[in-house]
Amino acid sequence: MNTQPLSRPSDRPPLPRGPLSAALLRLLSSPEPPPGPDGLCATARDAVEAAEEVLADEDLQLSLFLLYQLHYGPEDYVAGEWEWDPGLLRTRLLLERAHESALRARAPPPGDAPADGEGLADLLFAMTADAARPALATWFARHADPGQLGEFLVHRSLYTLREADPHSWAIPRLRGRAKAALVEIQADEYGGGRPERVHAEIFARTMRGFGLDSRPEAYLDLIPATTLLPMNTMSLFGLHRRHRGAIVGHLAAFEMTSSIPNRLYSRAFGRWGWGAEVREYFDEHVEADAGHEQIAARDLAGGLADAEPALVPEIVFGAAACLYADEQAGAHMLAAWKAGACSLRSVGP
Amino acid sequence: MSGTHTDGGGDPVVITPCPDGPLLVRGDFALAPAPGAAPEAARRNVTALCRCGMTGIPPLCDGSHKLSGFRTPRSEPD
């Protein structure tokens, strides 16, 4: 039963999941675009109106993901130069507005906004306190079977093979203490000048060590909306200057919920005999993120709060959105596995 | 992370105690894993040292202070 997940060559478009992603993929993969970006906007509007839950909608989340990929670096199937196409940007904005308002509804702030950076750091630690006893990672360390280890790596690959990139968009939008803190964290994420220590590269070794494909979107067809949601949320916050508070809050919450779960993930792989080539990524993050969380809460988030007090509610929103999105992804995996089901999308015959 | 340099040396060492958390150590320093052991250069530009005694990767912090309810004394406001 433990067949490895199937990867997709990068010159073959991913599978559509509804009318919008179908039209978008036709556009992106044709040298001579058929319907035109303006028609796409109307399709997007219809898709948003038809969606019961924007943040869990396969068609919408895949479409948003594909639009963001144009900025990170599209796959080989993308034929034209679409990154700054006004029609596609208009479509993206339409999806982003729906995504943002759904996030604000689902991840409300926990009470009044703190007055200064120190109060904000205290609030962030309180918001992330539950992560010291993480449900998914605790179950995973005790019960995950070899097939579930592989599924977990596939889910994680979507962001982790591009680790730190969504937050790097924020660097030019910050000043002073917050900027220095973000760069200090990102420099560590990017290996401090050593290519083999770049976290995304360490995770690529984990994928290959486990026998999986280490190209960033190789498993996109298998990845459900619940796992696209955290990545899309980071890209939304990272790519807009007005969301600089949210991307800072997002990174803080992300770093503050990392050390203890990664220790448990490492244990899960160790339980099945996997060694350093697979576990190094998780072990690295136990150590690295114990420092990053302090810098992120106090100097990055706290520094930005002291420099721009008006952004405090947005920093808190970004943290709440991170926790909500990650919880959706984790809860989906845990529910599937507890029911003895596969957490990935099924493709093929 | 180049800052002001001391005479002939690397970056001065700065230690920052985090409330209810680790000591953050930045700068040009080495860490001896045990008394009498050879010092090793720090592996990253910021090192978090355990203060609560609960870590699984001593002497580094692994976030375990959150599980033990570790509290550091707060300075009195002036």
CSV table of C-alpha atoms in Angstrom, one decimal:
chain,number,residue,atom,x,y,z
A,1,MET,CA,0.0,0.0,0.0
A,2,ASN,CA,2.9,2.3,0.5
A,3,THR,CA,3.4,3.5,-3.1
A,4,GLN,CA,5.1,6.8,-3.3
A,5,PRO,CA,3.0,9.8,-4.4
A,6,LEU,CA,3.2,10.6,-8.2
A,7,SER,CA,5.0,13.7,-9.2
A,8,ARG,CA,4.2,15.8,-12.3
A,9,PRO,CA,6.7,17.0,-14.9
A,10,SER,CA,7.0,20.9,-14.9
A,11,ASP,CA,6.1,21.2,-18.6
A,12,ARG,CA,2.7,19.6,-18.0
A,13,PRO,CA,0.1,22.0,-16.5
A,14,PRO,CA,-1.4,21.0,-13.2
A,15,LEU,CA,-5.0,19.6,-13.3
A,16,PRO,CA,-7.8,22.2,-13.1
A,17,ARG,CA,-10.2,22.0,-10.2
A,18,GLY,CA,-13.1,24.0,-11.6
A,19,PRO,CA,-14.1,26.6,-14.2
A,20,LEU,CA,-11.7,29.3,-13.0
A,21,SER,CA,-8.5,27.2,-12.7
A,22,ALA,CA,-9.4,25.6,-16.1
A,23,ALA,CA,-9.6,29.0,-17.8
A,24,LEU,CA,-6.5,30.2,-16.1
A,25,LEU,CA,-4.5,27.2,-17.0
A,26,ARG,CA,-5.6,27.5,-20.7
A,27,LEU,CA,-4.4,31.0,-20.7
A,28,LEU,CA,-1.1,30.4,-19.0
A,29,SER,CA,-0.2,27.4,-21.1
A,30,SER,CA,-1.1,28.8,-24.5
A,31,PRO,CA,1.3,31.0,-26.5
A,32,GLU,CA,-1.8,32.4,-28.2
A,33,PRO,CA,-4.3,33.0,-25.3
A,34,PRO,CA,-7.8,31.9,-26.1
A,35,PRO,CA,-10.3,33.7,-23.8
A,36,GLY,CA,-8.3,36.7,-22.7
A,37,PRO,CA,-7.6,38.0,-19.2
A,38,ASP,CA,-10.8,40.2,-19.2
A,39,GLY,CA,-13.0,37.1,-19.7
A,40,LEU,CA,-11.0,35.5,-16.8
A,41,CYS,CA,-12.1,38.4,-14.5
A,42,ALA,CA,-15.7,37.6,-15.1
A,43,THR,CA,-15.1,33.9,-14.5
A,44,ALA,CA,-13.3,34.7,-11.2
A,45,ARG,CA,-16.2,36.9,-10.1
A,46,ASP,CA,-18.7,34.0,-10.8
A,47,ALA,CA,-16.4,31.5,-9.0
A,48,VAL,CA,-16.1,33.7,-5.9
A,49,GLU,CA,-19.9,34.2,-5.8
A,50,ALA,CA,-20.5,30.5,-6.2
A,51,ALA,CA,-18.0,29.5,-3.5
A,52,GLU,CA,-19.5,28.3,-0.2
A,53,GLU,CA,-16.2,28.8,1.6
A,54,VAL,CA,-13.6,30.8,-0.2
A,55,LEU,CA,-10.7,29.5,2.0
A,56,ALA,CA,-11.6,25.9,1.4
A,57,ASP,CA,-12.6,26.1,-2.3
A,58,GLU,CA,-10.3,24.0,-4.5
A,59,ASP,CA,-10.9,26.0,-7.6
A,60,LEU,CA,-10.3,29.4,-6.0
A,61,GLN,CA,-7.3,28.4,-3.9
A,62,LEU,CA,-5.6,26.7,-6.8
A,63,SER,CA,-6.2,29.7,-9.0
A,64,LEU,CA,-4.8,32.1,-6.5
A,65,PHE,CA,-1.8,29.8,-6.0
A,66,LEU,CA,-1.1,29.7,-9.8
A,67,LEU,CA,-1.3,33.5,-10.0
A,68,TYR,CA,1.2,33.9,-7.2
A,69,GLN,CA,3.5,31.4,-8.7
A,70,LEU,CA,4.1,33.9,-11.6
A,71,HIS,CA,6.0,36.0,-9.1
A,72,TYR,CA,8.0,33.3,-7.4
A,73,GLY,CA,8.9,31.7,-10.7
A,74,PRO,CA,6.5,29.9,-12.9
A,75,GLU,CA,6.9,26.3,-14.1
A,76,ASP,CA,7.8,25.4,-17.7
A,77,TYR,CA,4.2,24.9,-18.8
A,78,VAL,CA,3.7,28.7,-18.5
A,79,ALA,CA,4.1,30.0,-22.1
A,80,GLY,CA,3.8,33.7,-22.0
A,81,GLU,CA,5.2,36.6,-19.9
A,82,TRP,CA,2.2,37.0,-17.5
A,83,GLU,CA,3.7,38.3,-14.2
A,84,TRP,CA,2.6,41.9,-14.6
A,85,ASP,CA,-0.3,41.4,-17.0
A,86,PRO,CA,-3.0,43.9,-15.9
A,87,GLY,CA,-5.9,41.5,-16.6
A,88,LEU,CA,-4.3,38.8,-14.4
A,89,LEU,CA,-3.5,41.3,-11.7
A,90,ARG,CA,-7.1,42.4,-11.7
A,91,THR,CA,-8.2,38.8,-11.4
A,92,ARG,CA,-5.8,38.2,-8.6
A,93,LEU,CA,-7.1,41.3,-6.7
A,94,LEU,CA,-10.6,40.0,-7.0
A,95,LEU,CA,-9.6,36.7,-5.5
A,96,GLU,CA,-7.5,38.4,-2.9
A,97,ARG,CA,-10.3,40.6,-1.7
A,98,ALA,CA,-12.5,37.5,-1.1
A,99,HIS,CA,-9.6,35.7,0.6
A,100,GLU,CA,-8.8,38.6,2.9
A,101,SER,CA,-12.4,39.3,4.0
A,102,ALA,CA,-12.9,35.5,4.6
A,103,LEU,CA,-9.7,35.5,6.7
A,104,ARG,CA,-10.8,38.5,8.7
A,105,ALA,CA,-14.1,36.8,9.5
A,106,ARG,CA,-12.5,33.5,10.4
A,107,ALA,CA,-9.5,34.8,12.4
A,108,PRO,CA,-10.8,37.6,14.5
A,109,PRO,CA,-8.3,39.4,16.9
A,110,PRO,CA,-8.2,38.1,20.5
A,111,GLY,CA,-9.4,41.2,22.3
A,112,ASP,CA,-8.0,44.7,22.4
A,113,ALA,CA,-4.8,45.7,20.6
A,114,PRO,CA,-1.8,46.2,22.8
A,115,ALA,CA,-0.3,49.6,23.1
A,116,ASP,CA,3.3,49.0,22.5
A,117,GLY,CA,5.9,46.5,21.2
A,118,GLU,CA,6.4,44.8,24.6
A,119,GLY,CA,2.6,44.3,25.1
A,120,LEU,CA,2.4,43.0,21.5
A,121,ALA,CA,5.1,40.4,22.1
A,122,ASP,CA,3.3,39.2,25.3
A,123,LEU,CA,0.1,38.9,23.3
A,124,LEU,CA,1.8,36.9,20.5
A,125,PHE,CA,3.3,34.5,23.1
A,126,ALA,CA,-0.2,34.1,24.6
A,127,MET,CA,-1.8,33.5,21.2
A,128,THR,CA,0.7,30.8,20.3
A,129,ALA,CA,0.9,29.1,23.7
A,130,ASP,CA,-1.2,26.2,22.6
A,131,ALA,CA,1.5,25.3,20.1
A,132,ALA,CA,3.5,23.9,23.0
A,133,ARG,CA,1.1,21.0,22.9
A,134,PRO,CA,0.5,20.5,19.2
A,135,ALA,CA,-2.3,18.1,18.3
A,136,LEU,CA,-1.1,17.0,14.8
A,137,ALA,CA,2.6,16.7,15.7
A,138,THR,CA,1.9,14.8,18.9
A,139,TRP,CA,-0.3,12.3,17.1
A,140,PHE,CA,2.2,12.1,14.2
A,141,ALA,CA,5.1,11.3,16.5
A,142,ARG,CA,3.2,8.4,18.1
A,143,HIS,CA,1.1,6.9,15.2
A,144,ALA,CA,2.2,8.0,11.7
A,145,ASP,CA,2.9,5.1,9.4
A,146,PRO,CA,5.4,5.2,6.5
A,147,GLY,CA,2.7,6.3,4.0
A,148,GLN,CA,1.6,9.1,6.2
A,149,LEU,CA,5.2,10.3,6.6
A,150,GLY,CA,5.3,10.6,2.8
A,151,GLU,CA,2.0,12.4,2.7
A,152,PHE,CA,3.2,14.8,5.3
A,153,LEU,CA,6.3,15.7,3.3
A,154,VAL,CA,4.2,16.3,0.2
A,155,HIS,CA,2.0,18.7,2.1
A,156,ARG,CA,5.0,20.5,3.6
A,157,SER,CA,6.8,20.6,0.3
A,158,LEU,CA,4.5,23.3,-1.1
A,159,TYR,CA,5.9,26.0,1.2
A,160,THR,CA,9.1,24.5,2.5
A,161,LEU,CA,10.8,24.1,-0.9
A,162,ARG,CA,10.3,27.9,-1.1
A,163,GLU,CA,10.9,28.4,2.7
A,164,ALA,CA,11.2,32.0,3.8
A,165,ASP,CA,10.5,33.5,0.4
A,166,PRO,CA,7.0,34.9,1.0
A,167,HIS,CA,8.3,36.9,4.0
A,168,SER,CA,11.3,38.2,2.1
A,169,TRP,CA,8.9,40.4,0.0
A,170,ALA,CA,8.5,42.5,3.2
A,171,ILE,CA,12.2,43.5,3.6
A,172,PRO,CA,12.1,46.8,1.6
A,173,ARG,CA,8.8,47.8,3.3
A,174,LEU,CA,10.3,47.9,6.8
A,175,ARG,CA,12.8,50.2,8.5
A,176,GLY,CA,15.2,50.2,11.4
A,177,ARG,CA,14.9,47.6,14.1
A,178,ALA,CA,12.1,45.6,12.4
A,179,LYS,CA,14.0,45.5,9.2
A,180,ALA,CA,17.2,44.4,10.9
A,181,ALA,CA,15.3,41.7,12.8
A,182,LEU,CA,13.6,40.3,9.6
A,183,VAL,CA,16.9,40.2,7.7
A,184,GLU,CA,18.6,38.5,10.7
A,185,ILE,CA,16.0,35.8,10.6
A,186,GLN,CA,15.9,35.5,6.8
A,187,ALA,CA,19.7,35.3,6.6
A,188,ASP,CA,19.6,32.3,8.9
A,189,GLU,CA,16.7,30.8,6.8
A,190,TYR,CA,18.9,31.3,3.7
A,191,GLY,CA,21.9,29.5,5.2
A,192,GLY,CA,24.0,32.5,6.3
A,193,GLY,CA,25.9,32.5,3.0
A,194,ARG,CA,26.3,28.7,2.8
A,195,PRO,CA,24.2,27.2,0.0
A,196,GLU,CA,24.0,23.8,1.6
A,197,ARG,CA,22.5,25.4,4.7
A,198,VAL,CA,19.6,27.1,2.9
A,199,HIS,CA,16.5,25.7,4.7
A,200,ALA,CA,14.7,25.0,1.4
A,201,GLU,CA,17.8,23.0,0.3
A,202,ILE,CA,17.9,21.1,3.5
A,203,PHE,CA,14.2,20.2,3.0
A,204,ALA,CA,15.0,19.2,-0.7
A,205,ARG,CA,17.5,16.7,0.7
A,206,THR,CA,14.8,15.4,3.1
A,207,MET,CA,12.5,14.9,0.1
A,208,ARG,CA,15.1,13.1,-2.0
A,209,GLY,CA,16.3,11.1,1.0
A,210,PHE,CA,12.8,9.8,1.4
A,211,GLY,CA,12.6,9.0,-2.3
A,212,LEU,CA,10.4,12.0,-3.3
A,213,ASP,CA,10.7,14.6,-6.1
A,214,SER,CA,12.2,17.8,-4.7
A,215,ARG,CA,10.9,20.3,-7.3
A,216,PRO,CA,8.6,22.8,-5.6
A,217,GLU,CA,5.4,22.1,-7.5
A,218,ALA,CA,6.0,18.5,-8.4
A,219,TYR,CA,3.1,17.3,-6.2
A,220,LEU,CA,0.7,20.3,-6.7
A,221,ASP,CA,-2.1,18.1,-8.1
A,222,LEU,CA,-2.2,16.1,-4.9
A,223,ILE,CA,-2.3,19.1,-2.5
A,224,PRO,CA,-5.7,20.1,-1.2
A,225,ALA,CA,-7.0,23.6,-0.7
A,226,THR,CA,-6.4,23.3,3.0
A,227,THR,CA,-2.7,23.2,2.3
A,228,LEU,CA,-2.8,25.8,-0.4
A,229,LEU,CA,-4.5,28.2,2.1
A,230,PRO,CA,-1.4,28.8,4.3
A,231,MET,CA,0.8,29.5,1.3
A,232,ASN,CA,-1.7,31.8,-0.4
A,233,THR,CA,-2.2,33.7,2.8
A,234,MET,CA,1.6,34.3,3.1
A,235,SER,CA,1.8,35.4,-0.5
A,236,LEU,CA,-1.2,37.8,-0.1
A,237,PHE,CA,0.5,39.4,2.9
A,238,GLY,CA,4.0,39.4,1.5
A,239,LEU,CA,3.1,40.9,-1.9
A,240,HIS,CA,1.2,44.0,-0.7
A,241,ARG,CA,2.9,46.8,1.1
A,242,ARG,CA,-0.4,47.6,2.9
A,243,HIS,CA,-0.2,44.1,4.5
A,244,ARG,CA,3.3,44.6,5.9
A,245,GLY,CA,1.9,44.5,9.4
A,246,ALA,CA,0.2,41.2,8.6
A,247,ILE,CA,3.2,39.5,7.1
A,248,VAL,CA,5.3,40.5,10.1
A,249,GLY,CA,2.6,39.1,12.4
A,250,HIS,CA,2.4,36.0,10.2
A,251,LEU,CA,6.1,35.3,10.5
A,252,ALA,CA,6.1,35.8,14.2
A,253,ALA,CA,3.3,33.3,14.7
A,254,PHE,CA,4.9,30.9,12.3
A,255,GLU,CA,8.3,31.0,14.1
A,256,MET,CA,6.6,30.8,17.5
A,257,THR,CA,4.8,27.5,16.6
A,258,SER,CA,7.7,25.7,15.1
A,259,SER,CA,10.3,24.4,17.5
A,260,ILE,CA,8.3,21.9,19.5
A,261,PRO,CA,6.3,20.5,16.6
A,262,ASN,CA,9.5,20.0,14.6
A,263,ARG,CA,11.0,18.0,17.5
A,264,LEU,CA,8.0,15.7,17.3
A,265,TYR,CA,8.1,15.4,13.5
A,266,SER,CA,11.8,14.4,13.7
A,267,ARG,CA,10.8,11.8,16.3
A,268,ALA,CA,8.2,10.4,13.9
A,269,PHE,CA,10.8,9.9,11.1
A,270,GLY,CA,13.3,8.4,13.6
A,271,ARG,CA,10.7,5.9,14.8
A,272,TRP,CA,10.7,4.4,11.3
A,273,GLY,CA,14.5,4.3,11.1
A,274,TRP,CA,15.1,7.4,9.0
A,275,GLY,CA,18.4,9.1,9.7
A,276,ALA,CA,20.0,12.5,9.5
A,277,GLU,CA,19.5,12.8,5.7
A,278,VAL,CA,15.7,13.0,6.3
A,279,ARG,CA,15.6,14.3,9.8
A,280,GLU,CA,18.1,17.1,9.5
A,281,TYR,CA,15.5,19.6,8.4
A,282,PHE,CA,13.3,19.1,11.5
A,283,ASP,CA,16.3,19.0,13.9
A,284,GLU,CA,17.6,22.2,12.4
A,285,HIS,CA,14.3,23.9,13.0
A,286,VAL,CA,14.1,22.9,16.7
A,287,GLU,CA,17.3,24.8,17.3
A,288,ALA,CA,16.9,27.7,14.8
A,289,ASP,CA,13.3,28.6,15.5
A,290,ALA,CA,13.8,28.7,19.3
A,291,GLY,CA,15.9,31.8,18.6
A,292,HIS,CA,13.9,33.1,15.6
A,293,GLU,CA,10.7,33.2,17.7
A,294,GLN,CA,12.3,35.5,20.2
A,295,ILE,CA,13.6,37.8,17.5
A,296,ALA,CA,10.3,37.7,15.5
A,297,ALA,CA,8.1,38.5,18.5
A,298,ARG,CA,10.2,41.1,20.2
A,299,ASP,CA,12.4,42.8,17.6
A,300,LEU,CA,10.4,42.2,14.4
A,301,ALA,CA,6.8,42.5,15.5
A,302,GLY,CA,7.6,44.5,18.6
A,303,GLY,CA,10.0,46.8,16.7
A,304,LEU,CA,7.4,47.4,14.0
A,305,ALA,CA,4.7,48.1,16.6
A,306,ASP,CA,6.9,50.7,18.3
A,307,ALA,CA,7.8,52.3,15.0
A,308,GLU,CA,4.3,52.3,13.5
A,309,PRO,CA,1.8,51.8,16.4
A,310,ALA,CA,-1.1,52.1,13.9
A,311,LEU,CA,-0.1,48.7,12.5
A,312,VAL,CA,-0.6,46.8,15.7
A,313,PRO,CA,-4.0,45.5,14.8
A,314,GLU,CA,-2.7,44.3,11.4
A,315,ILE,CA,0.3,42.5,13.1
A,316,VAL,CA,-2.2,40.7,15.3
A,317,PHE,CA,-4.4,39.9,12.3
A,318,GLY,CA,-1.4,38.4,10.5
A,319,ALA,CA,-0.6,36.2,13.5
A,320,ALA,CA,-4.3,35.1,13.9
A,321,ALA,CA,-4.5,34.4,10.1
A,322,CYS,CA,-1.3,32.3,10.3
A,323,LEU,CA,-2.7,30.2,13.2
A,324,TYR,CA,-6.1,29.8,11.5
A,325,ALA,CA,-4.6,28.7,8.1
A,326,ASP,CA,-2.1,26.3,9.7
A,327,GLU,CA,-4.8,24.9,11.8
A,328,GLN,CA,-7.0,24.2,8.7
A,329,ALA,CA,-4.1,22.4,7.0
A,330,GLY,CA,-3.2,20.4,10.2
A,331,ALA,CA,-6.8,19.5,11.1
A,332,HIS,CA,-7.4,18.1,7.5
A,333,MET,CA,-4.4,15.8,7.8
A,334,LEU,CA,-5.2,14.7,11.3
A,335,ALA,CA,-8.9,14.0,10.5
A,336,ALA,CA,-8.0,12.0,7.3
A,337,TRP,CA,-5.3,9.9,9.1
A,338,LYS,CA,-7.4,9.2,12.2
A,339,ALA,CA,-10.1,7.9,9.8
A,340,GLY,CA,-7.6,5.7,8.0
A,341,ALA,CA,-7.9,7.8,4.8
A,342,CYS,CA,-5.4,9.5,2.5
A,343,SER,CA,-4.9,13.2,3.2
A,344,LEU,CA,-3.9,14.0,-0.4
A,345,ARG,CA,-6.1,14.5,-3.5
A,346,SER,CA,-6.5,11.5,-5.6
A,347,VAL,CA,-5.6,11.9,-9.3
A,348,GLY,CA,-5.4,9.6,-12.3
A,349,PRO,CA,-7.6,6.6,-13.1
B,1,MET,CA,25.9,41.1,10.5
B,2,SER,CA,29.1,43.2,10.7
B,3,GLY,CA,28.8,45.8,13.4
B,4,THR,CA,31.4,47.8,15.2
B,5,HIS,CA,34.6,45.7,15.4
B,6,THR,CA,36.8,45.4,18.4
B,7,ASP,CA,40.6,45.7,17.9
B,8,GLY,CA,41.6,42.9,15.6
B,9,GLY,CA,38.7,40.7,16.5
B,10,GLY,CA,35.2,39.9,15.2
B,11,ASP,CA,31.9,41.4,16.3
B,12,PRO,CA,31.6,42.1,20.0
B,13,VAL,CA,29.6,39.5,21.9
B,14,VAL,CA,26.1,40.7,22.9
B,15,ILE,CA,23.9,38.6,25.3
B,16,THR,CA,20.2,39.4,25.4
B,17,PRO,CA,18.1,37.7,28.1
B,18,CYS,CA,14.5,37.2,26.7
B,19,PRO,CA,11.7,37.4,29.3
B,20,ASP,CA,10.6,33.9,30.2
B,21,GLY,CA,12.9,32.5,27.6
B,22,PRO,CA,16.5,31.9,26.4
B,23,LEU,CA,19.6,34.0,26.3
B,24,LEU,CA,20.2,35.2,22.8
B,25,VAL,CA,24.0,35.4,22.0
B,26,ARG,CA,25.2,37.3,19.0
B,27,GLY,CA,28.8,38.1,17.9
B,28,ASP,CA,32.1,36.4,17.6
B,29,PHE,CA,32.1,33.6,20.2
B,30,ALA,CA,32.8,29.9,20.7
B,31,LEU,CA,30.9,27.4,22.8
B,32,ALA,CA,32.6,24.6,24.7
B,33,PRO,CA,30.1,21.7,24.8
B,34,ALA,CA,31.4,20.6,28.3
B,35,PRO,CA,34.1,21.7,30.8
B,36,GLY,CA,37.5,21.0,29.3
B,37,ALA,CA,36.0,20.3,25.8
B,38,ALA,CA,37.4,22.1,22.8
B,39,PRO,CA,35.4,25.2,22.0
B,40,GLU,CA,33.3,25.2,18.8
B,41,ALA,CA,32.5,28.2,16.7
B,42,ALA,CA,28.8,29.2,16.8
B,43,ARG,CA,26.8,27.6,13.9
B,44,ARG,CA,24.5,30.6,13.3
B,45,ASN,CA,24.5,34.3,13.7
B,46,VAL,CA,22.2,34.2,16.7
B,47,THR,CA,22.4,31.4,19.3
B,48,ALA,CA,19.6,30.8,21.8
B,49,LEU,CA,21.0,29.3,25.1
B,50,CYS,CA,18.6,27.4,27.4
B,51,ARG,CA,17.9,29.1,30.7
B,52,CYS,CA,15.1,26.8,32.1
B,53,GLY,CA,17.0,23.5,32.2
B,54,MET,CA,14.4,21.6,30.3
B,55,THR,CA,15.9,21.6,26.8
B,56,GLY,CA,16.5,18.4,24.9
B,57,ILE,CA,19.5,19.9,23.0
B,58,PRO,CA,21.7,21.4,25.8
B,59,PRO,CA,23.1,24.0,26.0
B,60,LEU,CA,20.8,25.3,23.3
B,61,CYS,CA,17.1,26.3,23.6
B,62,ASP,CA,14.5,24.1,22.0
B,63,GLY,CA,11.4,25.9,23.2
B,64,SER,CA,10.8,23.6,26.2
B,65,HIS,CA,10.5,26.5,28.6
B,66,LYS,CA,6.9,26.9,27.3
B,67,LEU,CA,6.0,23.5,28.6
B,68,SER,CA,7.4,24.0,32.1
B,69,GLY,CA,5.9,27.4,32.8
B,70,PHE,CA,9.4,28.9,33.2
B,71,ARG,CA,9.3,32.5,34.4
B,72,THR,CA,12.1,35.0,34.7
B,73,PRO,CA,12.0,37.8,37.2
B,74,ARG,CA,10.6,41.0,35.7
B,75,SER,CA,12.3,44.2,36.5
B,76,GLU,CA,10.2,46.6,38.6
B,77,PRO,CA,8.9,49.6,36.7
B,78,ASP,CA,10.6,52.8,37.9
